mmCIF file of C-alpha atoms in Angstrom:
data_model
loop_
_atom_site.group_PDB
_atom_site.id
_atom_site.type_symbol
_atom_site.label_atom_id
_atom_site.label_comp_id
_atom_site.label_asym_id
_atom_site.label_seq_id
_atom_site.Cartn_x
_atom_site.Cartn_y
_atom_site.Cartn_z
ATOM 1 C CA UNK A 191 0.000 0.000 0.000
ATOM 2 C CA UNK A 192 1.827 2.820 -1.012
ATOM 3 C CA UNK A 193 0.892 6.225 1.234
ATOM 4 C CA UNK A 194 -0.194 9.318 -0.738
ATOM 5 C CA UNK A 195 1.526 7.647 -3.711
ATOM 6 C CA UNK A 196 -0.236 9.582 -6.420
ATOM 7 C CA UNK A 197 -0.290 13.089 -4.697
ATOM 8 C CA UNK A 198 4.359 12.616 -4.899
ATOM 9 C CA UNK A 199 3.634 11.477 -8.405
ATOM 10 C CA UNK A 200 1.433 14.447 -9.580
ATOM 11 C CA UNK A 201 3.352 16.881 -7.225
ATOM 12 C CA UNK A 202 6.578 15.990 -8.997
ATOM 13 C CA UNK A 203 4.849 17.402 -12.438
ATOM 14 C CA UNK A 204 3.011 20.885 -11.112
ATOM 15 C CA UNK A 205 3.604 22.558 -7.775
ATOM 16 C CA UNK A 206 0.460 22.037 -5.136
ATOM 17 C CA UNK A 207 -1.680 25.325 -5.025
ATOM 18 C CA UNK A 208 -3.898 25.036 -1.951
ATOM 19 C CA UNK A 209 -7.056 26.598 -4.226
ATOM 20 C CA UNK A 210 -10.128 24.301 -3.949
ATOM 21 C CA UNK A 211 -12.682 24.691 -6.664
ATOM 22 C CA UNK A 212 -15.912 23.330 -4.731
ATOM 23 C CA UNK A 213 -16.728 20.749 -2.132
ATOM 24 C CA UNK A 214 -19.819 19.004 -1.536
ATOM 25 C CA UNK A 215 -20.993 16.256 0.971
ATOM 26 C CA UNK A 216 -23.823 13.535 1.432
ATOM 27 C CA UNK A 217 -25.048 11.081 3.679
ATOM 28 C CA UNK A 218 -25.915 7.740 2.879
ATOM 29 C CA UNK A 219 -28.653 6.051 4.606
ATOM 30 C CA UNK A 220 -28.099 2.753 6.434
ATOM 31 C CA UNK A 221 -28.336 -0.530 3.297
ATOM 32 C CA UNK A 222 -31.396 -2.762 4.316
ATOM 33 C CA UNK A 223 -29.983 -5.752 6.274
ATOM 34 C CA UNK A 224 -29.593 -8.279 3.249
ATOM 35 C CA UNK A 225 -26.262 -5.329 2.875
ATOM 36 C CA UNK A 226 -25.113 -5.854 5.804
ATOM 37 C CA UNK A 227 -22.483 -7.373 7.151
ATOM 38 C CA UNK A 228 -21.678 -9.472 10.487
ATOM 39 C CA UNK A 229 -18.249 -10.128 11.648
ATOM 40 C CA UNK A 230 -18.417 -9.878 15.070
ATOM 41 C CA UNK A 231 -16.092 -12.448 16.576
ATOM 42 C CA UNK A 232 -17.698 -15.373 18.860
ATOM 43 C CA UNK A 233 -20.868 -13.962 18.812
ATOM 44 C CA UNK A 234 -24.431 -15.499 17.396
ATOM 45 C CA UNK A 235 -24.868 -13.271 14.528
ATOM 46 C CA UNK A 236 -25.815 -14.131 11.139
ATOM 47 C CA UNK A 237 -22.929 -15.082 8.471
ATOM 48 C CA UNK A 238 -20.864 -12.619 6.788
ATOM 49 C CA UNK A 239 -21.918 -11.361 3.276
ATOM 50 C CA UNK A 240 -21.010 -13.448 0.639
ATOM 51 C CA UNK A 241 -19.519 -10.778 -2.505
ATOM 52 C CA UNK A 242 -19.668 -11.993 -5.890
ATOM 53 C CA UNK A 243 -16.414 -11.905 -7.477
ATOM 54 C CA UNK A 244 -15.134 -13.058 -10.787
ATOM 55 C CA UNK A 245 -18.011 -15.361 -11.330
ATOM 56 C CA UNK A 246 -18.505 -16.907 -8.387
ATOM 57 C CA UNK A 247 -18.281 -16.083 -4.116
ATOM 58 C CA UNK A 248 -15.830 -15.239 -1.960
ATOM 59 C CA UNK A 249 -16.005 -15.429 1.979
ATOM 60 C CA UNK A 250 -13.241 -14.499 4.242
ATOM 61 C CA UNK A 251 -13.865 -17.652 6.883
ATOM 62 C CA UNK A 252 -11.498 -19.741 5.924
ATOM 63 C CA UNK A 253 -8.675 -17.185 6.128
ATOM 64 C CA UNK A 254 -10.184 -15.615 9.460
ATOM 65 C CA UNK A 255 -9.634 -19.468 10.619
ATOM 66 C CA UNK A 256 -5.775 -19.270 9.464
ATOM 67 C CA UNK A 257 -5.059 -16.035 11.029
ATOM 68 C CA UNK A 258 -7.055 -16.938 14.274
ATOM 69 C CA UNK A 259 -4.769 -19.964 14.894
ATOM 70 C CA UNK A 260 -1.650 -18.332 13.689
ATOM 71 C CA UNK A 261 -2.187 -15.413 16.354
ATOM 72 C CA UNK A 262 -1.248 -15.126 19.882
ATOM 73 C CA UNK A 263 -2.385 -12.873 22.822
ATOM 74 C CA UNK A 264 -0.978 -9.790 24.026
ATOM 75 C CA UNK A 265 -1.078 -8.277 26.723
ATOM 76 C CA UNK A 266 -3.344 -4.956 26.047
ATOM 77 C CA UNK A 267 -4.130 -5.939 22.526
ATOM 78 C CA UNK A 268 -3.923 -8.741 20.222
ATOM 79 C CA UNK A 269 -1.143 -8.085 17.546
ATOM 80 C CA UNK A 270 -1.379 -11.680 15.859
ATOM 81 C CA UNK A 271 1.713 -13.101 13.939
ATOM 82 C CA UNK A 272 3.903 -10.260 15.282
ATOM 83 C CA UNK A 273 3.974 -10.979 18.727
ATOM 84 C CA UNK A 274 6.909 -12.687 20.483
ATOM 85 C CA UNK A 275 4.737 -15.961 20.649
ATOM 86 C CA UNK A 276 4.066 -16.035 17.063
ATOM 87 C CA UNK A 277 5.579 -19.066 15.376
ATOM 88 C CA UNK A 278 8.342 -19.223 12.900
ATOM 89 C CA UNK A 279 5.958 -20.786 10.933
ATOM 90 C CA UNK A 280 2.915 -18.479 10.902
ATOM 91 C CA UNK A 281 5.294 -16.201 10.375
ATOM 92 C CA UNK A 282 6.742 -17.414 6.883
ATOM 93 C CA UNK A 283 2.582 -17.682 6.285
ATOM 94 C CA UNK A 284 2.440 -14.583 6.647
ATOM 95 C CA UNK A 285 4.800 -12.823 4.798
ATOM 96 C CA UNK A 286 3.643 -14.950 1.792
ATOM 97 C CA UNK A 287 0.261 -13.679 1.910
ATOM 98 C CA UNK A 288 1.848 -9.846 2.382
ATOM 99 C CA UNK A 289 3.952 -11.179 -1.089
ATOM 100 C CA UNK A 290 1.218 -12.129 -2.721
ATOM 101 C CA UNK A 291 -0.587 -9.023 -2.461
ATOM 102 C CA UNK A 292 2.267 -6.339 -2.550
ATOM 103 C CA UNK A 293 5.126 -8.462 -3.716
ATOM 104 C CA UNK A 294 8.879 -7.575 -2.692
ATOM 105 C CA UNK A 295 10.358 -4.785 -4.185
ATOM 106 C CA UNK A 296 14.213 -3.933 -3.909
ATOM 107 C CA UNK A 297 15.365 -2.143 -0.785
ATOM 108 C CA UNK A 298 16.592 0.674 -2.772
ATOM 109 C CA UNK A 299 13.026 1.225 -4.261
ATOM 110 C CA UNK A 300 11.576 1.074 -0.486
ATOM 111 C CA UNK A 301 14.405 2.903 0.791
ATOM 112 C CA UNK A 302 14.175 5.896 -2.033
ATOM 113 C CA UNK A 303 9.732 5.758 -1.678
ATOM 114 C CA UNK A 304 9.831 6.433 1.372
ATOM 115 C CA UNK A 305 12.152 9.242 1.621
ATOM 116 C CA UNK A 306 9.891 10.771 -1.136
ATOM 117 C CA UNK A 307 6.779 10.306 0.933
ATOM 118 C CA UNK A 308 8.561 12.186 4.391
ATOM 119 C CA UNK A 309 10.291 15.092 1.819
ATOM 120 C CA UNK A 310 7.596 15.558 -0.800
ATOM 121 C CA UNK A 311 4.334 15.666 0.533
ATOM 122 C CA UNK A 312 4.805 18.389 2.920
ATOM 123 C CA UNK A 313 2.226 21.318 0.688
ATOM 124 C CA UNK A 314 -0.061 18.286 0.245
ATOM 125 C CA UNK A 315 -0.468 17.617 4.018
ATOM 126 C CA UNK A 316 -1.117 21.457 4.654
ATOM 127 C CA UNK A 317 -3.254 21.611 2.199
ATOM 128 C CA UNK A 318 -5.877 18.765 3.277
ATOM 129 C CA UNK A 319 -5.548 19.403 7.195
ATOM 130 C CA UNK A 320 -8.734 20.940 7.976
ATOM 131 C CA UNK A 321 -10.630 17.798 6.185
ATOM 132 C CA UNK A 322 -8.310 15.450 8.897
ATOM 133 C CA UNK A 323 -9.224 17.542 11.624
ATOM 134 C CA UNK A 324 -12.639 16.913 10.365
ATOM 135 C CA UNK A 325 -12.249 13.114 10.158
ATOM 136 C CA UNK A 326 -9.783 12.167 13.389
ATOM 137 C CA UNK A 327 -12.386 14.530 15.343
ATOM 138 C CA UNK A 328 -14.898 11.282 14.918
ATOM 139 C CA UNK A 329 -12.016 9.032 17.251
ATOM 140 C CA UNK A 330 -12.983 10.606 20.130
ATOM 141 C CA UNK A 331 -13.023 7.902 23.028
ATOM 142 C CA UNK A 332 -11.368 4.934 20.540
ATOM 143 C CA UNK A 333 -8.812 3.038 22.772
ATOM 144 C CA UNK A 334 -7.144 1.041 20.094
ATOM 145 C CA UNK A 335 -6.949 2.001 16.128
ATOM 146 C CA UNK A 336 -4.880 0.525 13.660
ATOM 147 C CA UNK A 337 -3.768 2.008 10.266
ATOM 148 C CA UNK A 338 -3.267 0.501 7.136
ATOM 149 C CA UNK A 339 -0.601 1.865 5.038
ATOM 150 C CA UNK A 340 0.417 3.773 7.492
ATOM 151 C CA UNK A 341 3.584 5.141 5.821
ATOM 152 C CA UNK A 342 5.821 7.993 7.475
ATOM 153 C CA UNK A 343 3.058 8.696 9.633
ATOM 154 C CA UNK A 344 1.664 11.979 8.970
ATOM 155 C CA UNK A 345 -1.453 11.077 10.508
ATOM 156 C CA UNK A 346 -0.023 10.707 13.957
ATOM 157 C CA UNK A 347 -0.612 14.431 14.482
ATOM 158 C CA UNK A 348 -3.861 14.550 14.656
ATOM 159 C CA UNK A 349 -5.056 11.332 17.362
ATOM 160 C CA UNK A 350 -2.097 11.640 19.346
ATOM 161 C CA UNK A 351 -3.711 13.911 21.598
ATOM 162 C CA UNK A 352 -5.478 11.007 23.374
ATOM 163 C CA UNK A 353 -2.578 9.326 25.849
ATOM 164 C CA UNK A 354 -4.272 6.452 25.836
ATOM 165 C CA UNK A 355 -4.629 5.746 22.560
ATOM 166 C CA UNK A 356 -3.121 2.216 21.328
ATOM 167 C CA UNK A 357 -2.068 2.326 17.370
ATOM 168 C CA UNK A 358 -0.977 -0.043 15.446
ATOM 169 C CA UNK A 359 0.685 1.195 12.396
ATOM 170 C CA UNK A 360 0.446 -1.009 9.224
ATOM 171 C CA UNK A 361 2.610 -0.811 5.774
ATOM 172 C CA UNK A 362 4.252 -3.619 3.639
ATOM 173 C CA UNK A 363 6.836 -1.153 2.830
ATOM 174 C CA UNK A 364 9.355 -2.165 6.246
ATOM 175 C CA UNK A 365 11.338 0.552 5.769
ATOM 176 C CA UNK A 366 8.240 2.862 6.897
ATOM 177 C CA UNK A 367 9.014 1.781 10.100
ATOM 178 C CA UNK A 368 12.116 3.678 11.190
ATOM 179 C CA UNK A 369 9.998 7.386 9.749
ATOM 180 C CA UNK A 370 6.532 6.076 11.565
ATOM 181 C CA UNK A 371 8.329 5.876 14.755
ATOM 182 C CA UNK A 372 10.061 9.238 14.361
ATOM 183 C CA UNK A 373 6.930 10.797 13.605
ATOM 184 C CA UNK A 374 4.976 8.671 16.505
ATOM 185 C CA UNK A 375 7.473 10.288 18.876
ATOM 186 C CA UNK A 376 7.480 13.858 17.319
ATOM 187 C CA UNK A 377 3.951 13.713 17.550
ATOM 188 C CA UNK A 378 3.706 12.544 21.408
ATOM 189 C CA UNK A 379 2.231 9.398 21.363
ATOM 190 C CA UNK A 380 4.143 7.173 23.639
ATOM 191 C CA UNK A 381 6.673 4.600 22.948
ATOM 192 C CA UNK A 382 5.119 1.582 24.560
ATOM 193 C CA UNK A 383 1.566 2.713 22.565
ATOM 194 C CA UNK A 384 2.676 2.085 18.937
ATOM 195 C CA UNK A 385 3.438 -0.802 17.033
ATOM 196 C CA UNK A 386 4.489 -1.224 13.245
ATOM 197 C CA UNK A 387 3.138 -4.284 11.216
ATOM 198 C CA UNK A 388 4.578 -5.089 8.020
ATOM 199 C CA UNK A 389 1.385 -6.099 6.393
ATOM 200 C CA UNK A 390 -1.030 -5.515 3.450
ATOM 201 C CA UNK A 391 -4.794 -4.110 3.944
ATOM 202 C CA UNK A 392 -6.406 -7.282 2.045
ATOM 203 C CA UNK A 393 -5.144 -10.073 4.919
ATOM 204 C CA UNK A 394 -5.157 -7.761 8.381
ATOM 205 C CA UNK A 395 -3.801 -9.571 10.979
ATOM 206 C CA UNK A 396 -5.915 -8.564 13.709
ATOM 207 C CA UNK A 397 -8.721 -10.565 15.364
ATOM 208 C CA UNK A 398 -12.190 -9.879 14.397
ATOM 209 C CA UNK A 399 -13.812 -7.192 16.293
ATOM 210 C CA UNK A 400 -10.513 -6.633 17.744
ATOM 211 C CA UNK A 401 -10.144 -2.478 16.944
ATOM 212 C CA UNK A 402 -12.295 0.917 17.702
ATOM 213 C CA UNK A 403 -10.956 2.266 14.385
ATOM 214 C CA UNK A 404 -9.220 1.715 10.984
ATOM 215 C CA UNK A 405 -7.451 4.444 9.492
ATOM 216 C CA UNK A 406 -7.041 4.236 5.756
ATOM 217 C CA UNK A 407 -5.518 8.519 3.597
ATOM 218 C CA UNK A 408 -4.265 7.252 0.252
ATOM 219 C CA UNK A 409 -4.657 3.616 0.575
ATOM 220 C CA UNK A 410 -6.986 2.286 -1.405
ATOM 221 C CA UNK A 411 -5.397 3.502 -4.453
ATOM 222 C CA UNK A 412 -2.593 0.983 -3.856
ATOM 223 C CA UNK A 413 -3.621 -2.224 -2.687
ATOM 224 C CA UNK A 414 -4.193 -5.373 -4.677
ATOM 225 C CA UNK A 415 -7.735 -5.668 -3.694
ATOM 226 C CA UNK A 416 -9.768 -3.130 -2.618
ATOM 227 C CA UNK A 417 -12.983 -5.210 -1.794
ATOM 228 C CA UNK A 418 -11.212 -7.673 0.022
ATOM 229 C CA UNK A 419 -9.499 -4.833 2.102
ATOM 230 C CA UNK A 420 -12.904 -3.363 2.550
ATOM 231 C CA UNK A 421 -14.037 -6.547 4.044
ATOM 232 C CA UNK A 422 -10.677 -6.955 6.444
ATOM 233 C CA UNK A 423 -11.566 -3.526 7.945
ATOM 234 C CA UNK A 424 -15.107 -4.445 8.488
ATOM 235 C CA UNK A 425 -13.696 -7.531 10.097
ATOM 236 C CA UNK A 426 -11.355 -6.230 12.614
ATOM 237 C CA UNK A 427 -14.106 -3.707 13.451
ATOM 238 C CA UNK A 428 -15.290 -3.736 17.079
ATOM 239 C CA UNK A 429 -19.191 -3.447 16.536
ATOM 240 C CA UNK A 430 -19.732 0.169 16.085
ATOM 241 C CA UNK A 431 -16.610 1.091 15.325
ATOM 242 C CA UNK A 432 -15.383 3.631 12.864
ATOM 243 C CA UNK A 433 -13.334 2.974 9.616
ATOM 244 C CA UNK A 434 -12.028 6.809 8.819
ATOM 245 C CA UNK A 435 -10.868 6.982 5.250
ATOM 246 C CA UNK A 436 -9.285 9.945 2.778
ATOM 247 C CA UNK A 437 -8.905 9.048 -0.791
ATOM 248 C CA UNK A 438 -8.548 9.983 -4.688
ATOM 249 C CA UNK A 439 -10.689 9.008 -6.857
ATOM 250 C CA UNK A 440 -11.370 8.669 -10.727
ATOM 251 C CA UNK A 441 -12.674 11.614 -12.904
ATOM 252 C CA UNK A 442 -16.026 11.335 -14.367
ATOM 253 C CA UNK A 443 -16.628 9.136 -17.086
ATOM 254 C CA UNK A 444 -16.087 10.514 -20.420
ATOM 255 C CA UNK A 445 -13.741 13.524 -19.632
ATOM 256 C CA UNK A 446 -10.606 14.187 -20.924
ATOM 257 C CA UNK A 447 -9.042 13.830 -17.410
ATOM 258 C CA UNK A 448 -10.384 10.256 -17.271
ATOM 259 C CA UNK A 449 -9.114 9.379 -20.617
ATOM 260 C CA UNK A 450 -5.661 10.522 -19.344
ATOM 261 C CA UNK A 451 -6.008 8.622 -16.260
ATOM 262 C CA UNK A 452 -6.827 5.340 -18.288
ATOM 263 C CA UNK A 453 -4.115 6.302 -20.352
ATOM 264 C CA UNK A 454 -1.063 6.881 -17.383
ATOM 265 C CA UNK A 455 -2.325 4.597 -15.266
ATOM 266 C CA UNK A 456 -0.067 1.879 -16.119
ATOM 267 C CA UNK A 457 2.644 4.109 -15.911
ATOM 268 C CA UNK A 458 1.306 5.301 -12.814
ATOM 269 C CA UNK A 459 1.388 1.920 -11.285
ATOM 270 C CA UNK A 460 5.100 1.674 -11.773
ATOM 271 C CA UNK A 461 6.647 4.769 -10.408
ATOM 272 C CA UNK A 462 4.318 4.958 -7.548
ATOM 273 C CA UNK A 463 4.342 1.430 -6.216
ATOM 274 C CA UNK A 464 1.097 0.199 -7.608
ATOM 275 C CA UNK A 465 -1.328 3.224 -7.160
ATOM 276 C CA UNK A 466 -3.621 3.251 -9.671
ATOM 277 C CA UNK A 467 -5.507 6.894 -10.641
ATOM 278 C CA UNK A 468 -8.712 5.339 -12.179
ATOM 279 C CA UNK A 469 -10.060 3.590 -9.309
ATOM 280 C CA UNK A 470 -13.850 4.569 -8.109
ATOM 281 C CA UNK A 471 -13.139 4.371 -4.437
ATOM 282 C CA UNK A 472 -15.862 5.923 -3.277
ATOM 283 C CA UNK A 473 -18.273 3.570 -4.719
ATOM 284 C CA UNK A 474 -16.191 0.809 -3.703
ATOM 285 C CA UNK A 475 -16.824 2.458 0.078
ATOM 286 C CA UNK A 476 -20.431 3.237 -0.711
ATOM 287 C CA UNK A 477 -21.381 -0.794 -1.465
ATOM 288 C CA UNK A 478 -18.788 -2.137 1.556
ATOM 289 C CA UNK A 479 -21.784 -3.059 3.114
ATOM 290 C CA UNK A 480 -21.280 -0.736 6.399
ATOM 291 C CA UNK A 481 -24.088 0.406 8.602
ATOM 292 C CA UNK A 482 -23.727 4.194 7.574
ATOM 293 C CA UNK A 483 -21.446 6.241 5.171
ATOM 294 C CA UNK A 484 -20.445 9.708 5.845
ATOM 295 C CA UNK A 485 -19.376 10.713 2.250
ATOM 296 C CA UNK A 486 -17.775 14.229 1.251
ATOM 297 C CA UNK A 487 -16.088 15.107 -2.323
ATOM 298 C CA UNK A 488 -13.398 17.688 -2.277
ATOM 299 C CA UNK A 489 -11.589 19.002 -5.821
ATOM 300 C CA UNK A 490 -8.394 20.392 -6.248
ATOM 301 C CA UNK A 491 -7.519 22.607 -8.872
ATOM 302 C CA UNK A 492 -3.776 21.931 -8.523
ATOM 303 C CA UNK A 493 -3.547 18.285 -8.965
ATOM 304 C CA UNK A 494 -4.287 17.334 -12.671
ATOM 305 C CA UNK A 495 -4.133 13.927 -12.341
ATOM 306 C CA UNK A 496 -6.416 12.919 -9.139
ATOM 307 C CA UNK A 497 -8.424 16.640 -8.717
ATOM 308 C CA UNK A 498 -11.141 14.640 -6.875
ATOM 309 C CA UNK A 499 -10.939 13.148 -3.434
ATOM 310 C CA UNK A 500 -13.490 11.723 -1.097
ATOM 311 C CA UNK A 501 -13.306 11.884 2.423
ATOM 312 C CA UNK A 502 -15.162 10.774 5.804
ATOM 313 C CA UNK A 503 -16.181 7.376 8.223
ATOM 314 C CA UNK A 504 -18.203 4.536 7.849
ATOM 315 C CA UNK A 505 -19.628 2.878 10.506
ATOM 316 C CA UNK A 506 -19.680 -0.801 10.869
#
């Protein structure tokens, strides 16, 4: 999952001018129950959603049973496969699954990424505060959060406030880890309260029902599935809890922008370690299946390739 890929990408070809064109919002009423979904761990409710895909279904049991038994407990949180008690084995797992999805690239690519992500996206992050402040406002009270594609960080800012906040911070990029923790510190939030993963948003290797909030700014863009990632967040999901997301999206249909989109996206995929600038995201969110979608769209005049980004929480 490659952090705020797209935004180094575009910023490297025009300079970030923090003008915004328009920005409008909706809310989308709870699906009927047939669209919902239950993952709540141990509990009596009814089975989760089975998602057409590629001609036929797809249900996440049988890999919730693999990570269940390849986890272990912690102490104030479960942080399966990582912990001390995790076996070699279920490690190896693992890290095949995180291949399969976002396979190994060379450490100077990681290495050179993620200095671009701390260095270049500096006018980007000053640019889109207020609509963060607007979406880590919602974690008020959340005890444990984890975030997927976590990055250098630059979200740290705005929920380190709470001291008792647990994060775990997720990227398959491992050399995110050293700038995460930099920025975890800069930002206050102590030490013994963070924790890196090196994983991948479509195999989360939590326990169900296991987090107050999932924190996903740029993500979706990047990962190898996004509906299976979709369905990971909703998994991990205490009942209730919130799944705060921040991403790009495609231009409308029949535009010149989308045709250029179609057109660099392969391109696009290469340089920016597999974000894609076509994807439709915010449908994607809109038909997760969660209990209530707060949806705003926000445009920006200075990014020609991804000028449209939705923002907000969905509840599970």
């Amino acid at each position: 999952m490659a952090v705020h890929a797209v935004v180094a990408f575009s910023s490297a070809i025009l300079p970030i001018n923090p003008r915004i064109t328009s920005c409008s919002s909706r809310i989308i009423a709870s699906p009927t129950p047939s669209q919902s979904s239950s993952e709540s761990a141990g509990s009596s409710a009814a089975e989760p959603r089975k998602t057409l895909i590629n001609g036929g279904f797809c249900c996440c049991c049988g890999r919730r049973r693999f990570l269940e038994s390849a986890t272990a407990a912690s102490a104030a949180i479960q942080f399966p496969l990582r912990s001390s008690r995790a076996s070699s084995d279920s490690t190896s797992d693992y890290e095949a699954i995180v291949n399969k999805f976002h396979p190994s690239r060379p450490k100077w690519y990681e290495e050179l990424y993620a200095q671009v992500m701390d260095k270049g996206m500096k006018s980007y992050e000053a640019e889109i505060a207020g609509y963060k402040l607007q979406i880590f406002d919602e974690l008020k009270g959340a005890k444990e959060v984890v975030e997927i594609g976590v990055g250098t960080g630059p979200n740290f800012k705005y929920y380190a406030r709470n001291s008792d906040l647990r994060v775990i911070g997720m990227d398959p990029n491992k050399v995110m880890e050293r700038y995460a923790r930099e920025a975890a510190e800069k930002a206050g939030l102590l030490p013994e309260n963070f924790q890196f993963l090196q994983g991948v948003g479509e195999a989360i290797p939590l326990k169900d029902a296991s987090v107050d909030a999932v924190i996903g700014t740029l993500v979706l863009c990047s990962v190898g599935d996004v509906d299976r990632t979709l369905k990971e967040v909703k998994r991990v999901l205490k009942p209730g809890g919130l799944y705060c997301f921040l991403e790009h999206v495609a231009a409308k249909e029949g535009t010149i922008l989308r045709l250029l989109q179609n057109a660099l996206n392969p391109l696009q995929k290469l340089v920016a370690d597999g974000c894609h600038l076509n994807r439709e995201t915010g449908k994607d969110i809109l038909e997760a299946g969660f209990s209530d979608v707060r949806l705003s769209s926000a445009f920006f005049t200075s990014l020609p390739l991804v000028n449209s980004q939705v923002y907000g929480t969905a509840s599970k």
